[in-house]
């Protein structure tokens, strides 16, 4: 029978216990509530069944680790404690020390089981008693086989199975238990994520603008006209002949004076608006239902 450390057998074992970790839980004696030590590891068989808790007896025996059969332990996750059933300090001293480098063979386990198989313990256990091969074994008031007072059960090396001794390897059950049924529901939430980015800037474009400017130009107009008294003789004093007489007239014209000025053309206002929409999605959810197998026993559901 090969045993494995729980983490080596199933690295994600905590998922099976709703995130709880049995390793590190404090170990206490049932009834007296005396702290014995802590759980340092768990050993499982080839099918993953819990067989032993490795307990560090730091509060009783410093530096000693021993094996506690799972049937002699009760785990209470509500207060994160492990309770030992019937373990005494004397038994702890008699237990062989657990060494990870040591091979856990049948002989070693028999040494461990031998400490827990004290006849008084077997006959005092109310329900979970061993099923020995001894044909002289009797039954307790509930019909469970027990070893005769003053004897210990015996087993064969080749035919031994953990099921032979439910007192050591059977999971302890309470008279009243709460079985929680779970179901999955869709929980809607929103996650804000960036879907894009709008960049708004400006650039300069050039164009050719045309403008019409009215201008004025001056020009000289020379008119020759015949006066009404043409041909009339004039006196020598009126006839004033002069050479080189010049008449000067200034000529002007307008030229366009073009300059550029900047004017505000328009404003661009940037803002965001939120559009609301409803998105529907679907997922497969699971729900636990209760299966009751009572045989012929009457069951009352409330």
mmCIF file of N, CA and C in Angstrom, residues 30 71-72 85-86 120-130 139-146 167 172-175:
data_model
loop_
_atom_site.group_PDB
_atom_site.id
_atom_site.type_symbol
_atom_site.label_atom_id
_atom_site.label_comp_id
_atom_site.label_asym_id
_atom_site.label_seq_id
_atom_site.Cartn_x
_atom_site.Cartn_y
_atom_site.Cartn_z
ATOM 1 N N UNK A 30 -9.685 15.859 22.136
ATOM 2 C CA UNK A 30 -11.133 16.007 22.257
ATOM 3 C C UNK A 30 -11.534 15.887 23.720
ATOM 4 N N UNK A 71 -9.220 8.150 11.040
ATOM 5 C CA UNK A 71 -10.372 7.763 11.848
ATOM 6 C C UNK A 71 -10.266 8.227 13.280
ATOM 7 N N UNK A 72 -9.079 8.598 13.732
ATOM 8 C CA UNK A 72 -8.880 9.111 15.084
ATOM 9 C C UNK A 72 -8.799 10.633 15.090
ATOM 10 N N UNK A 85 -9.127 11.776 18.680
ATOM 11 C CA UNK A 85 -10.076 10.939 19.430
ATOM 12 C C UNK A 85 -9.276 9.899 20.207
ATOM 13 N N UNK A 86 -9.244 10.057 21.507
ATOM 14 C CA UNK A 86 -8.629 9.060 22.374
ATOM 15 C C UNK A 86 -7.116 9.080 22.421
ATOM 16 N N UNK A 120 -8.415 -1.401 25.460
ATOM 17 C CA UNK A 120 -9.375 -0.540 26.166
ATOM 18 C C UNK A 120 -9.957 0.490 25.224
ATOM 19 N N UNK A 121 -9.138 0.953 24.295
ATOM 20 C CA UNK A 121 -9.658 1.935 23.346
ATOM 21 C C UNK A 121 -10.702 1.305 22.442
ATOM 22 N N UNK A 122 -10.452 0.073 21.972
ATOM 23 C CA UNK A 122 -11.394 -0.574 21.085
ATOM 24 C C UNK A 122 -12.725 -0.820 21.753
ATOM 25 N N UNK A 123 -12.700 -1.256 23.007
ATOM 26 C CA UNK A 123 -13.955 -1.584 23.663
ATOM 27 C C UNK A 123 -14.681 -0.364 24.172
ATOM 28 N N UNK A 124 -13.992 0.779 24.225
ATOM 29 C CA UNK A 124 -14.650 1.988 24.691
ATOM 30 C C UNK A 124 -15.149 2.863 23.555
ATOM 31 N N UNK A 125 -14.709 2.589 22.314
ATOM 32 C CA UNK A 125 -15.212 3.383 21.206
ATOM 33 C C UNK A 125 -16.693 3.062 21.002
ATOM 34 N N UNK A 126 -17.568 4.067 20.983
ATOM 35 C CA UNK A 126 -19.009 3.803 20.946
ATOM 36 C C UNK A 126 -19.512 3.215 19.635
ATOM 37 N N UNK A 127 -18.985 3.680 18.495
ATOM 38 C CA UNK A 127 -19.528 3.207 17.233
ATOM 39 C C UNK A 127 -18.438 2.685 16.336
ATOM 40 N N UNK A 128 -17.382 3.499 16.104
ATOM 41 C CA UNK A 128 -16.385 3.128 15.118
ATOM 42 C C UNK A 128 -15.403 2.130 15.728
ATOM 43 N N UNK A 129 -15.696 0.855 15.660
ATOM 44 C CA UNK A 129 -14.796 -0.175 16.187
ATOM 45 C C UNK A 129 -14.193 -0.941 15.031
ATOM 46 N N UNK A 130 -13.045 -1.520 15.270
ATOM 47 C CA UNK A 130 -12.376 -2.282 14.222
ATOM 48 C C UNK A 130 -13.165 -3.538 13.882
ATOM 49 N N UNK A 139 -19.946 -8.208 19.447
ATOM 50 C CA UNK A 139 -20.622 -7.060 18.880
ATOM 51 C C UNK A 139 -20.948 -6.078 19.982
ATOM 52 N N UNK A 140 -20.892 -4.794 19.654
ATOM 53 C CA UNK A 140 -21.317 -3.800 20.632
ATOM 54 C C UNK A 140 -22.830 -3.667 20.534
ATOM 55 N N UNK A 141 -23.459 -2.836 21.395
ATOM 56 C CA UNK A 141 -24.932 -2.718 21.366
ATOM 57 C C UNK A 141 -25.482 -2.271 20.027
ATOM 58 N N UNK A 142 -24.661 -1.632 19.188
ATOM 59 C CA UNK A 142 -25.132 -1.197 17.881
ATOM 60 C C UNK A 142 -24.875 -2.230 16.807
ATOM 61 N N UNK A 143 -24.299 -3.373 17.176
ATOM 62 C CA UNK A 143 -24.058 -4.422 16.203
ATOM 63 C C UNK A 143 -22.729 -4.325 15.509
ATOM 64 N N UNK A 144 -21.832 -3.464 15.951
ATOM 65 C CA UNK A 144 -20.525 -3.326 15.327
ATOM 66 C C UNK A 144 -19.559 -4.299 15.971
ATOM 67 N N UNK A 145 -18.800 -5.069 15.187
ATOM 68 C CA UNK A 145 -17.845 -6.017 15.776
ATOM 69 C C UNK A 145 -16.759 -5.294 16.551
ATOM 70 N N UNK A 146 -16.418 -5.837 17.705
ATOM 71 C CA UNK A 146 -15.346 -5.294 18.530
ATOM 72 C C UNK A 146 -14.489 -6.453 19.003
ATOM 73 N N UNK A 167 -12.303 2.006 12.570
ATOM 74 C CA UNK A 167 -12.017 2.834 13.740
ATOM 75 C C UNK A 167 -10.785 3.686 13.524
ATOM 76 N N UNK A 172 -14.896 10.142 10.503
ATOM 77 C CA UNK A 172 -15.834 10.299 11.610
ATOM 78 C C UNK A 172 -17.027 11.128 11.177
ATOM 79 N N UNK A 173 -18.201 10.627 11.426
ATOM 80 C CA UNK A 173 -19.429 11.325 11.094
ATOM 81 C C UNK A 173 -20.172 11.672 12.375
ATOM 82 N N UNK A 174 -20.788 12.817 12.370
ATOM 83 C CA UNK A 174 -21.574 13.250 13.509
ATOM 84 C C UNK A 174 -23.037 12.841 13.323
ATOM 85 N N UNK A 175 -23.768 12.787 14.425
ATOM 86 C CA UNK A 175 -25.182 12.416 14.343
ATOM 87 C C UNK A 175 -25.982 13.445 13.547
#
